[in-house]
Short mmCIF file of C-alpha atoms and ligand atoms in Angstrom, two decimals:
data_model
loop_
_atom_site.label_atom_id
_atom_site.label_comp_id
_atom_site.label_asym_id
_atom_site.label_seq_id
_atom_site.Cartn_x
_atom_site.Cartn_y
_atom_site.Cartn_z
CA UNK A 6 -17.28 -21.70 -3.64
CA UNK A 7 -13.90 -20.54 -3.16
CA UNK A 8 -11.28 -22.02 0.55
CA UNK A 9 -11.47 -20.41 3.33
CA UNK A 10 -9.05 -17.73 3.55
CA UNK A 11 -9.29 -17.54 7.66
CA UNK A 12 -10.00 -21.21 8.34
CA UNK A 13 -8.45 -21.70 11.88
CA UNK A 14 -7.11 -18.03 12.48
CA UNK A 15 -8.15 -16.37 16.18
CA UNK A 16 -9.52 -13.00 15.51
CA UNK A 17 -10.61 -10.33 18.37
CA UNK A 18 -12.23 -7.61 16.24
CA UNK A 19 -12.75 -4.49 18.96
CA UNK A 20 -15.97 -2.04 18.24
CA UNK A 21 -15.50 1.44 19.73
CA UNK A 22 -18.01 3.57 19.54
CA UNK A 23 -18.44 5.12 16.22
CA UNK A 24 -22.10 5.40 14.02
CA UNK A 25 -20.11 2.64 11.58
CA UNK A 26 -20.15 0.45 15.03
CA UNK A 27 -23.07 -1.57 12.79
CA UNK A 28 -20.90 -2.31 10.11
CA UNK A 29 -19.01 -4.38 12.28
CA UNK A 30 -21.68 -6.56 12.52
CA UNK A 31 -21.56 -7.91 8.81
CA UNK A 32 -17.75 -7.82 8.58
CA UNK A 33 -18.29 -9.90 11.90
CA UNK A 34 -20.00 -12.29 9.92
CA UNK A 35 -17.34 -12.03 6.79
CA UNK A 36 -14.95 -13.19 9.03
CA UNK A 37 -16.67 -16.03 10.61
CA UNK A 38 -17.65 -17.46 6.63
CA UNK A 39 -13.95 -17.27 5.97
CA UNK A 40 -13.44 -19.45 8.70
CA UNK A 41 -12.25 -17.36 11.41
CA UNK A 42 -12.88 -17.93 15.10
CA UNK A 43 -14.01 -14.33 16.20
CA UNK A 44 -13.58 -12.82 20.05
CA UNK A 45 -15.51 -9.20 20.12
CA UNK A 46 -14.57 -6.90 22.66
CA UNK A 47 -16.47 -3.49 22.84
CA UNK A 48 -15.87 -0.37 24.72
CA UNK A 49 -18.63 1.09 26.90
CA UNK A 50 -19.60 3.57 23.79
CA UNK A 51 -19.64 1.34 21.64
CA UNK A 52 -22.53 -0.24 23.24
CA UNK A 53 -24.34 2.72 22.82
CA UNK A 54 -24.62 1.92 18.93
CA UNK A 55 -24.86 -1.54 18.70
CA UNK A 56 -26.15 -4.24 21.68
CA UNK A 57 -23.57 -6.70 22.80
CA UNK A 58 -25.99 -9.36 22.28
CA UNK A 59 -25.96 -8.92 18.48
CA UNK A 60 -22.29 -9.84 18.80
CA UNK A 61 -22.63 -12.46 21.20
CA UNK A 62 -25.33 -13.98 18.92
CA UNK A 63 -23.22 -14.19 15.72
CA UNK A 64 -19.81 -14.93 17.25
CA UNK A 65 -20.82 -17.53 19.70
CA UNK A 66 -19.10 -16.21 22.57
CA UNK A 67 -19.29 -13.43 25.14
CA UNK A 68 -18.40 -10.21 24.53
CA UNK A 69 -15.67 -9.22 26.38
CA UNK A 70 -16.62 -5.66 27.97
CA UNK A 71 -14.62 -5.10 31.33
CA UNK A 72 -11.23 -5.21 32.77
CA UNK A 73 -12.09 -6.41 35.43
CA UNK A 74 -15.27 -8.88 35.13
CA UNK A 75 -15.87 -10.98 37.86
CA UNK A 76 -16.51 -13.95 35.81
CA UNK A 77 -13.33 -13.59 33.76
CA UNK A 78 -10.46 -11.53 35.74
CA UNK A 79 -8.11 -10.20 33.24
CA UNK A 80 -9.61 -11.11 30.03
CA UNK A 81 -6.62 -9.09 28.02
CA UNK A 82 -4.31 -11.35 29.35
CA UNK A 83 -6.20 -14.87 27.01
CA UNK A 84 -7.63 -12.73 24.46
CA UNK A 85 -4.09 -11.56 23.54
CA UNK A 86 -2.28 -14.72 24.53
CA UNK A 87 -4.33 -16.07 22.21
CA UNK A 88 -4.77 -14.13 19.55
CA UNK A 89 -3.65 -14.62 15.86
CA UNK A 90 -4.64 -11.18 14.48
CA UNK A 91 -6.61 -7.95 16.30
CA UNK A 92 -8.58 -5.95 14.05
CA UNK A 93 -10.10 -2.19 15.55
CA UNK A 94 -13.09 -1.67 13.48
CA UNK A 95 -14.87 0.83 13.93
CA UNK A 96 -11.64 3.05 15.32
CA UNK A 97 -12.91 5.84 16.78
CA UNK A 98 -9.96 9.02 17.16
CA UNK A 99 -10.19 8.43 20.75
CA UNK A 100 -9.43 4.99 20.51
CA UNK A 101 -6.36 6.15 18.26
CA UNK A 102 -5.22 8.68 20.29
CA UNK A 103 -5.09 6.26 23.31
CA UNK A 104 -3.48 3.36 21.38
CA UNK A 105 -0.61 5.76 20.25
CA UNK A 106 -0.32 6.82 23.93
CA UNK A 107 0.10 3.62 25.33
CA UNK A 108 -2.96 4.05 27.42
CA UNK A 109 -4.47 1.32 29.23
CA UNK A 110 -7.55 2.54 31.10
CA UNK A 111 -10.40 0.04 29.61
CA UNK A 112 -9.97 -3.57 28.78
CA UNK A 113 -9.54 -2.32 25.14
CA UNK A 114 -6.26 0.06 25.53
CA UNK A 115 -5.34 -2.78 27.57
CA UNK A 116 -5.71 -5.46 25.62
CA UNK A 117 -3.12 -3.32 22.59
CA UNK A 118 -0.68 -2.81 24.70
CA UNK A 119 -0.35 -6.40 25.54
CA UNK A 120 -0.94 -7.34 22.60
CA UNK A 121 2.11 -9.29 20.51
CA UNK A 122 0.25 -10.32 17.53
CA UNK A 123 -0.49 -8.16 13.99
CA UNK A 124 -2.83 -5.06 14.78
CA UNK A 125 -5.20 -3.88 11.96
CA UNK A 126 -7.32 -0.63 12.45
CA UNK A 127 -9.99 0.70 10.43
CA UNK A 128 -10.45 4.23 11.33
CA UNK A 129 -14.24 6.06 11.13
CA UNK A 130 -14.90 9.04 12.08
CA UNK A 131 -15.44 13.24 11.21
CA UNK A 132 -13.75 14.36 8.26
CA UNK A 133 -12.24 17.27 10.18
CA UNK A 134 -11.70 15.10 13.00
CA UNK A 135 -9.29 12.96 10.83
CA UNK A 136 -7.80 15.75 9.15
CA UNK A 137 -6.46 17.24 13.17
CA UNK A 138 -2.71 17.62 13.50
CA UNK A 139 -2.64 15.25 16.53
CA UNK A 140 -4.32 12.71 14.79
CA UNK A 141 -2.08 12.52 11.95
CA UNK A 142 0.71 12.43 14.66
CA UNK A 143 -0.99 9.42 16.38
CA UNK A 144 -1.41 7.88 13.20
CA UNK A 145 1.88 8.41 12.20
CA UNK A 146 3.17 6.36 15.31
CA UNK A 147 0.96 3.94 15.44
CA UNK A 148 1.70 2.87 11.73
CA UNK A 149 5.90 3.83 12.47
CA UNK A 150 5.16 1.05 15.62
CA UNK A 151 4.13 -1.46 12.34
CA UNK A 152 0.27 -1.44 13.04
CA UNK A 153 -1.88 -1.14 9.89
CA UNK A 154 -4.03 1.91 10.12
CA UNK A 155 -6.33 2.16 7.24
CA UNK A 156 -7.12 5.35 5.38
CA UNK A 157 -10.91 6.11 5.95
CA UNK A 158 -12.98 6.28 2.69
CA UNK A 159 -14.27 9.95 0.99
CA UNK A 160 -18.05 10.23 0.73
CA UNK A 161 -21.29 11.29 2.96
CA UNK A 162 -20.46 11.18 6.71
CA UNK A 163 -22.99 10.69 9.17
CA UNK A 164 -22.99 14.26 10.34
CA UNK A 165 -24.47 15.22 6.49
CA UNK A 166 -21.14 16.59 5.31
CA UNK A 167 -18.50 14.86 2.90
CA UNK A 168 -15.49 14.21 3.64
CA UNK A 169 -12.71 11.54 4.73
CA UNK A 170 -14.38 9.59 7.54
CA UNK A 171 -15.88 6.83 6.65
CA UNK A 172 -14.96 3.19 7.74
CA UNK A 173 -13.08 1.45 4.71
CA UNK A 174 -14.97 -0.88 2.85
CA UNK A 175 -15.42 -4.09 3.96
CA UNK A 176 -13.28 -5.77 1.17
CA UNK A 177 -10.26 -3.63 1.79
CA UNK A 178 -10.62 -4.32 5.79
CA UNK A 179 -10.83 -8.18 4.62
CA UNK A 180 -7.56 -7.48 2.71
CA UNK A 181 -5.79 -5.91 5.20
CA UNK A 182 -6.61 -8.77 7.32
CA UNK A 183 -5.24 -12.01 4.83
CA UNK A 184 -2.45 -9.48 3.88
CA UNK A 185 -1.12 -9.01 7.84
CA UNK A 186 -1.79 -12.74 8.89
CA UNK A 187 0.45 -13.77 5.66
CA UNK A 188 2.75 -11.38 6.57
CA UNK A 189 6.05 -13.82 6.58
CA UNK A 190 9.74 -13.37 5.86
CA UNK A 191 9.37 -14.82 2.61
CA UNK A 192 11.23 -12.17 0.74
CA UNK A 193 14.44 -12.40 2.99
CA UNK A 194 17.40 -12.96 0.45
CA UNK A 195 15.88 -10.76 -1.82
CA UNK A 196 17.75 -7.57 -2.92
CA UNK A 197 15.14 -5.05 -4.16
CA UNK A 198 15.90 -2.17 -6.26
CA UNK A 199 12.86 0.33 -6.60
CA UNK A 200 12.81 3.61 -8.25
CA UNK A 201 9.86 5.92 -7.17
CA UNK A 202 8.36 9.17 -7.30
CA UNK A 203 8.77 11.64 -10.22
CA UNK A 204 11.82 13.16 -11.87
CA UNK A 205 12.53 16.63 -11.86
CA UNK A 206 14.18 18.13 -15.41
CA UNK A 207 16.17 21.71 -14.97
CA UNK A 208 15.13 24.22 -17.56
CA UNK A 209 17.02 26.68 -15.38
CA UNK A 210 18.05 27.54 -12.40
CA UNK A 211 14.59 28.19 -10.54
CA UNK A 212 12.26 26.04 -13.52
CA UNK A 213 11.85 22.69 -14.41
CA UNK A 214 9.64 20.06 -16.60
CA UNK A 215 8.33 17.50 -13.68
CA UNK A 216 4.92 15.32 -14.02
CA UNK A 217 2.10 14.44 -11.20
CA UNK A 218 3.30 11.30 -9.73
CA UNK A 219 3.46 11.32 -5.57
CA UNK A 220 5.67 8.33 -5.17
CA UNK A 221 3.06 6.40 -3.44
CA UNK A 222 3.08 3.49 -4.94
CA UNK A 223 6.69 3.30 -4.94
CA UNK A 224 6.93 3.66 -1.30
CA UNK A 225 4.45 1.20 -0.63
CA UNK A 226 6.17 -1.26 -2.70
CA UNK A 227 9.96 -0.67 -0.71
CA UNK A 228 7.70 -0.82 2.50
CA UNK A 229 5.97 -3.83 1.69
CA UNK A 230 8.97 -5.91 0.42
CA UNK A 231 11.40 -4.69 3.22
CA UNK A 232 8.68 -5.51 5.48
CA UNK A 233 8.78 -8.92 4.04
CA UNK A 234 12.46 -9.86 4.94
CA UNK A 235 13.73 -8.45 1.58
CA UNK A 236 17.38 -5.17 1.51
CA UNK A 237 15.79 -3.06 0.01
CA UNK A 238 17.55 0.36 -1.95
CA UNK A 239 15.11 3.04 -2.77
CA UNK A 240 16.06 5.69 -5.72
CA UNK A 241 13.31 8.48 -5.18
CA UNK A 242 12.66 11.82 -7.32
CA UNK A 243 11.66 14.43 -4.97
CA UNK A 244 8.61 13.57 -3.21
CA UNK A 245 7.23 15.21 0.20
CA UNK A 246 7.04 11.28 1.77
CA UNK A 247 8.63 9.97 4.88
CA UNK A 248 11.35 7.22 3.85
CA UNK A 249 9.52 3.58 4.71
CA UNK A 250 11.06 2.05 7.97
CA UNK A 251 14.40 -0.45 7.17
CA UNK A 252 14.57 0.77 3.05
CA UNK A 253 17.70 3.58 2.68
CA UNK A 254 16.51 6.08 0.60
CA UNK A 255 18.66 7.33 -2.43
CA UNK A 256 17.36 11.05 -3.30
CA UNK A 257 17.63 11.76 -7.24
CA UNK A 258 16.20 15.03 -9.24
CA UNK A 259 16.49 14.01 -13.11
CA UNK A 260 16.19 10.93 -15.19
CA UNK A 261 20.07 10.72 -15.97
CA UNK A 262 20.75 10.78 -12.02
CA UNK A 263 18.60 8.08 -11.24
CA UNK A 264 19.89 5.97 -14.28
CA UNK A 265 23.29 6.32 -12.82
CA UNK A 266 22.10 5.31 -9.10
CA UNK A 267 19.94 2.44 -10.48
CA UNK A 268 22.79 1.39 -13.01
CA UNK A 269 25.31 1.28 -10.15
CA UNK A 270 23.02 -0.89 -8.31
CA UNK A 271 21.71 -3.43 -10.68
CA UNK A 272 23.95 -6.01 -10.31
CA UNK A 273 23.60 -5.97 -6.74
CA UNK A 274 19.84 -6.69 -6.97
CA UNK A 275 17.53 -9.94 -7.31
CA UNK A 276 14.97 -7.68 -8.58
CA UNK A 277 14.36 -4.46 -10.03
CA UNK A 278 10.67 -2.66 -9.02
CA UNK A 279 10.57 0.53 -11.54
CA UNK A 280 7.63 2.19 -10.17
CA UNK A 281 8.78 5.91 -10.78
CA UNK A 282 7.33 8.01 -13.74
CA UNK A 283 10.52 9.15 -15.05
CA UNK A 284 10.36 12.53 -17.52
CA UNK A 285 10.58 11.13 -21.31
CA UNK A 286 12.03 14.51 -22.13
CA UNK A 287 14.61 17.26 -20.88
CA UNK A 288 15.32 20.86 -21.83
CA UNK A 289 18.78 20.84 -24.56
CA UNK A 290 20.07 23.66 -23.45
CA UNK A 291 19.36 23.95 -19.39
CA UNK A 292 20.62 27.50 -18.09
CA UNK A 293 22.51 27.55 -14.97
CA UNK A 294 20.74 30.91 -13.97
CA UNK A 295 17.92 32.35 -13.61
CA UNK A 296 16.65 33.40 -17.40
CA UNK A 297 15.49 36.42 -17.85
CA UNK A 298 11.79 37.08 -19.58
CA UNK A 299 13.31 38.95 -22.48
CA UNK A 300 15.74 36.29 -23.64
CA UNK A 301 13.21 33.79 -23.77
CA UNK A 302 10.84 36.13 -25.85
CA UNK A 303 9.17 33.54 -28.65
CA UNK A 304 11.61 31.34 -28.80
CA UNK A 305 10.93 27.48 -28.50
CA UNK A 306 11.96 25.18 -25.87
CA UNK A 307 14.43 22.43 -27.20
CA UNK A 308 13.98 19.36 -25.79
CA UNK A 309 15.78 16.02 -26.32
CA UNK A 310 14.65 12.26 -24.94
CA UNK A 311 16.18 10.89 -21.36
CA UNK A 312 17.60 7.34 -21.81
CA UNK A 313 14.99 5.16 -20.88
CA UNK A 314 15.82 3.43 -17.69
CA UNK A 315 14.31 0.51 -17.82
CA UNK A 316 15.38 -0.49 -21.47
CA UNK A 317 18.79 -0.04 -21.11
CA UNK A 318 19.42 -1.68 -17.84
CA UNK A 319 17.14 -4.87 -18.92
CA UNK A 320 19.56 -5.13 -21.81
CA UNK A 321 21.88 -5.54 -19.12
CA UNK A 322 19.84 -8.33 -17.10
CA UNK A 323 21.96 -11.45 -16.34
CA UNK A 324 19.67 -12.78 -13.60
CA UNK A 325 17.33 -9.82 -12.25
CA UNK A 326 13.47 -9.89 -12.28
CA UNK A 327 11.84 -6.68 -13.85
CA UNK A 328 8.55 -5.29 -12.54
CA UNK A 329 7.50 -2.25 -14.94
CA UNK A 330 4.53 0.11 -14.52
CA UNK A 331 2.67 1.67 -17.26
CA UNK A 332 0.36 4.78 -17.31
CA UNK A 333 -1.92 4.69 -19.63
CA UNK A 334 -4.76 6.90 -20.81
CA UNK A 335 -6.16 3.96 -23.84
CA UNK A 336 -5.86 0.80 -24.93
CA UNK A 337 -4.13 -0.63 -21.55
CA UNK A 338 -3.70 -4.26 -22.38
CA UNK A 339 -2.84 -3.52 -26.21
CA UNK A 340 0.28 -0.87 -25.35
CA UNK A 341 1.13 -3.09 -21.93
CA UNK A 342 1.59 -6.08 -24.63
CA UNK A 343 4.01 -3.74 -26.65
CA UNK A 344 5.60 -2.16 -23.03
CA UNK A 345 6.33 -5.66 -21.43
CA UNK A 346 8.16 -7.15 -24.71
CA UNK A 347 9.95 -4.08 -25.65
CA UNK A 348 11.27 -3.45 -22.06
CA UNK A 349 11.79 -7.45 -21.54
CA UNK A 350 10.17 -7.07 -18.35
CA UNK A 351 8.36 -10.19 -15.91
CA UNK A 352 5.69 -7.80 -15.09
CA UNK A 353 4.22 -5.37 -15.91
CA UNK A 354 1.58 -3.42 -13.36
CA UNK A 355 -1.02 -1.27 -15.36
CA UNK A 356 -2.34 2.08 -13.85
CA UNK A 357 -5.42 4.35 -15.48
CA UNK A 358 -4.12 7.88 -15.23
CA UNK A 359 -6.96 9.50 -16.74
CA UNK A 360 -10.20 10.36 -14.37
CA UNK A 361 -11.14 10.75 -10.55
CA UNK A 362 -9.85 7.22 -10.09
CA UNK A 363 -6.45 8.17 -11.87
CA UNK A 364 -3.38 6.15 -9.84
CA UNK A 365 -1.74 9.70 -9.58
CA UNK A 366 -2.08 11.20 -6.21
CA UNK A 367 -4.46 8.62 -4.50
CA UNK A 368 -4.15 6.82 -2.23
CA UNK A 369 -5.71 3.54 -3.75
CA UNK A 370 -5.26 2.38 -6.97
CA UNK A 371 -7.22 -0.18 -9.68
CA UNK A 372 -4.26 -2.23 -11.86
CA UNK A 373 -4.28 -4.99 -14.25
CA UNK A 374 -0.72 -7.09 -13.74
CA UNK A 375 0.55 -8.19 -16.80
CA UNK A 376 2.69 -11.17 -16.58
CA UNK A 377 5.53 -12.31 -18.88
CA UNK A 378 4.49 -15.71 -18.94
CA UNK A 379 0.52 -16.37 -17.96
CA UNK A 380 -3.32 -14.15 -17.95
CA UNK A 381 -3.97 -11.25 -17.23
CA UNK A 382 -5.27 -10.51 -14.14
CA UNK A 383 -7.85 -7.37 -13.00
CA UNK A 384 -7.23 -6.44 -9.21
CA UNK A 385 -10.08 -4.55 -7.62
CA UNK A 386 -9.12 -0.96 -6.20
CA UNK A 387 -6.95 -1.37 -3.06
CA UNK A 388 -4.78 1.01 -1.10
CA UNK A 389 -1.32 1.12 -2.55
CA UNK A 390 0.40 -0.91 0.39
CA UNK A 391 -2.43 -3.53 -0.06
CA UNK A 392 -1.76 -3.44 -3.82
CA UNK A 393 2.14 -3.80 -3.29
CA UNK A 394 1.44 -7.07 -1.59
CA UNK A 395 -0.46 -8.41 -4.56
CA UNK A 396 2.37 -7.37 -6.90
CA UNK A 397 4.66 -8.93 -4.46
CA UNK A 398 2.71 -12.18 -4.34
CA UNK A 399 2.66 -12.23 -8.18
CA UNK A 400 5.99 -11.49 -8.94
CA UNK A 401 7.11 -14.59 -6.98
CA UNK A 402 4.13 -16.53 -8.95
CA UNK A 403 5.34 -15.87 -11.82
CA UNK A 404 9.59 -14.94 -11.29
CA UNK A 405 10.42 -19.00 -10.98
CA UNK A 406 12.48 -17.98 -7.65
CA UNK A 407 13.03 -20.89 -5.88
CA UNK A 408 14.06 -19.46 -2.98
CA UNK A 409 10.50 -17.51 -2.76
CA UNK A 410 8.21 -19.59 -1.29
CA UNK A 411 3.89 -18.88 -1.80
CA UNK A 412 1.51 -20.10 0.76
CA UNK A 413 -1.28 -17.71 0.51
CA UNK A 414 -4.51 -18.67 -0.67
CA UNK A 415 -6.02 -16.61 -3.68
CA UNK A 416 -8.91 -14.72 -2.91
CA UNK A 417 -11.76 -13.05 -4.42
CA UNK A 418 -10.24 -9.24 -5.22
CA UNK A 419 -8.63 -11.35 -8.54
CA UNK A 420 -10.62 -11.55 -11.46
CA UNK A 421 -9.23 -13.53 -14.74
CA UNK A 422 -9.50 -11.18 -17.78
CA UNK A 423 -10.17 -13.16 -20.96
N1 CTP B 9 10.58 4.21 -17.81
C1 CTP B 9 11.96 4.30 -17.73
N2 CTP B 9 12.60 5.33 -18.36
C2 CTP B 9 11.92 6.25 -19.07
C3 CTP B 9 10.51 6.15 -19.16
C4 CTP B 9 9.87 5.12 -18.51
O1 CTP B 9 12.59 3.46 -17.10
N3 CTP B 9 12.57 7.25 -19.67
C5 CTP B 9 9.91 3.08 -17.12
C6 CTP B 9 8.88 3.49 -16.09
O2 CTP B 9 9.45 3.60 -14.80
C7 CTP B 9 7.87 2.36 -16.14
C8 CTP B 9 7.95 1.88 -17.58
O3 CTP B 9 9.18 2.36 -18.11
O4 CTP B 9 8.22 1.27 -15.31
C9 CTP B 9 6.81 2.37 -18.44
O5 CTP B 9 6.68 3.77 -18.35
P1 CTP B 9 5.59 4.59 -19.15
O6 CTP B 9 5.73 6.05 -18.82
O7 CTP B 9 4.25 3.94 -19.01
O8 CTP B 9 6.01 4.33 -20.66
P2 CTP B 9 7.08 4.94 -21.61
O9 CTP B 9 8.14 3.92 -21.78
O10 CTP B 9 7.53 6.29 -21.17
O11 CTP B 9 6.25 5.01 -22.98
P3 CTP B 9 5.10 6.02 -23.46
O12 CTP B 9 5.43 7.36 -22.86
O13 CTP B 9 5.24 5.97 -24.93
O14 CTP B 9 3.79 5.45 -22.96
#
């Protein structure tokens, strides 16, 4: 039986009124095994789904319902005072939309806007509901206000359609949970170099050689480690993502320009995150114009190799930590092995790119971290800024940074691989 990752911690969990209100009866019950000492507040629709009682009966303690209950005046006022962690689960788009506003019309709204503690929310809801401009917009401030706002999961939705509605999976909720209680400065000090996103090589003026990576991951791993006490300098290809709050973004296009903005900045950095999928290849001869059909009539493209970024600059290592990523289509753990010697790296983060589940694009992503020194270890599939935790937490496992400091428990999304 593994510790008690919540032993101690003060949840509220809030249930607004969604079909997947049920659900948060067993992650009710998740929480309490992992030791957690659960408050459950409802909104009046959410007691259309699910009776309070349920809640009351699991938790051990009344469900807080009203603003203004005669029994307990102001009930936002202790539950927030008091709170380690709030977690919205179901989180219906109303609920969003209100929470964004500001709003405080029900003891819920309320309760958020006085809240000072870590906020997680677990969105369910229509597909086409999520996909509305003004609920990206409220999403976009809640999660620009720090607040974790979970991407809901594809698949059947209760209305019969498919889509992107449904309430993230328990695990990932449970994740987002450990990951925003641990939330410390233990990163500040660090000087984090991360290269993300694609690269972009000219063939002429209008055409270039680029590959499929969205920068994702790379963003999530500036956001998570500046979010974590850490300066951190961001050298992106072009991708269509906002820049993370606190990182400074450094815009490249090829691999040569972001060699020459990472090499500039290496010394300056503790440790080096090389997350983007830089081109292996360029055009010889780029054009500076447009090229005209006719002159290209049959004849091949030339193309010669970019340096390779993260060789050359961990020749140059006097006392930075390398993280690598590899895609790979076969063989993962045999060509990491060959990847995290010939690049001299600390460690290196494995991605499938082949399949539905392929790391390009998605929003979640299944790894296997390869450390320098130690087993390899399988993560289950998280979202990215969930993931970049994990690498975060290993890299200071395994750097031998004293001045990074590890106090989180490990949990069950690890599995030892053999
Ligand atoms: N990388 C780099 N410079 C390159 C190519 C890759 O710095 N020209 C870095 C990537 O950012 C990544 C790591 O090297 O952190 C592994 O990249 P990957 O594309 O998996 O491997 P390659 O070295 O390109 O090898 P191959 O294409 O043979 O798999």
């Amino acid at each position: 039986m593994s510790e008690k990752t919540l032993q101690g911690k003060r949840i509220v969990l809030c249930v607004t009124g969604s079909i997947a209100a049920y659900k948060a009866v067993s992650l009710l019950r998740t929480l309490i095994g992992e030791g957690a000492e659960v408050s459950v507040v409802m909104t009046s629709s959410a007691t259309q789904f699910v009776a309070p009682l349920t809640f009351e009966v699991l938790s051990g303690r009344p469900v807080l319902q009203r603003l203004f209950a005669d029994s307990q005046p102001l009930p936002h006022l202790r539950a927030t005072e008091e709170a380690d962690l709030i977690l919205v689960a179901p989180a219906t788009a109303n609920c969003l939309a209100k929470c964004a506003l500001g709003l405080a019309d029900d003891l819920l709204s309320t309760l958020f806007v006085a809240a000072r503690c870590p906020i997680v929310m677990a969105p369910a809801m229509d597909g086409e509901m999520w996909d509305h401009p003004a609920l990206a917009a409220h999403t976009r401030t809640l999660r620009e206000r720090g607040i974790v706002v979970l991407e809901p999961e594809e698949g059947p939705l209760a209305s019969g359609l498919l889509g992107k509605g449904r309430l993230p999976a328990e695990h990932v909720m449970m994740e987002a949970v450990r990951s925003r209680l641990a939330l410390r400065r233990d990163w500040s000090g660090q000087r984090v170099l991360v290269s993300a996103g694609p690269t972009r090589e000219p063939i002429d003026a209008v055409r270039f050689i680029t590959n499929a990576s969205s920068g994702k991951m790379g963003y999530a791993m500036a956001e998570a480690a500046a979010q974590r006490g850490a300066e951190v300098l961001l050298v992106s290809g072009p991708t269509a993502l906002p820049s993370p709050p606190n990182v400074t973004r450094i815009p490249v296009l090829t691999a040569e320009e972001m060699y020459q903005e990472l090499d500039s900045r290496f010394a300056w950095a503790t440790v080096l995150v090389m997350t983007a999928a830089v081109g292996d290849f360029r055009p010889r001869y780029p054009s500076s114009a447009k090229a005209k059909k006719h002159e290209w009539a049959g004849e091949p493209l030339e193309l010669e190799r970019t340096p390779d970024i993260l060789q050359s600059l961990s020749r140059k290592r006097t006392h930075q930590v390398l993280v690598g990523f590899a895609a790979e289509s076969e063989d993962l753990l045999a060509n990491g092995r060959i990847k995290l010697h010939q690049k001299n790296l600390d460690l290196l983060v494995m991605n499938r790119i082949t399949g539905p589940q392929s790391a390009f694009g998605n929003e979640t992503n299944e790894v296997i971290l390869l450390p320098r020194h130690g087993t390899p270890v399988e993560v289950e599939r998280l979202p990215k800024r969930l993931l970049a935790d994990r690498i975060l937490d290993t890299v200071q496992e395994h750097s031998g940074i004293s001045a990074f400091s590890r106090s989180r428990e490990p949990n069950e999304g690890i599995r030892r691989i053999q």
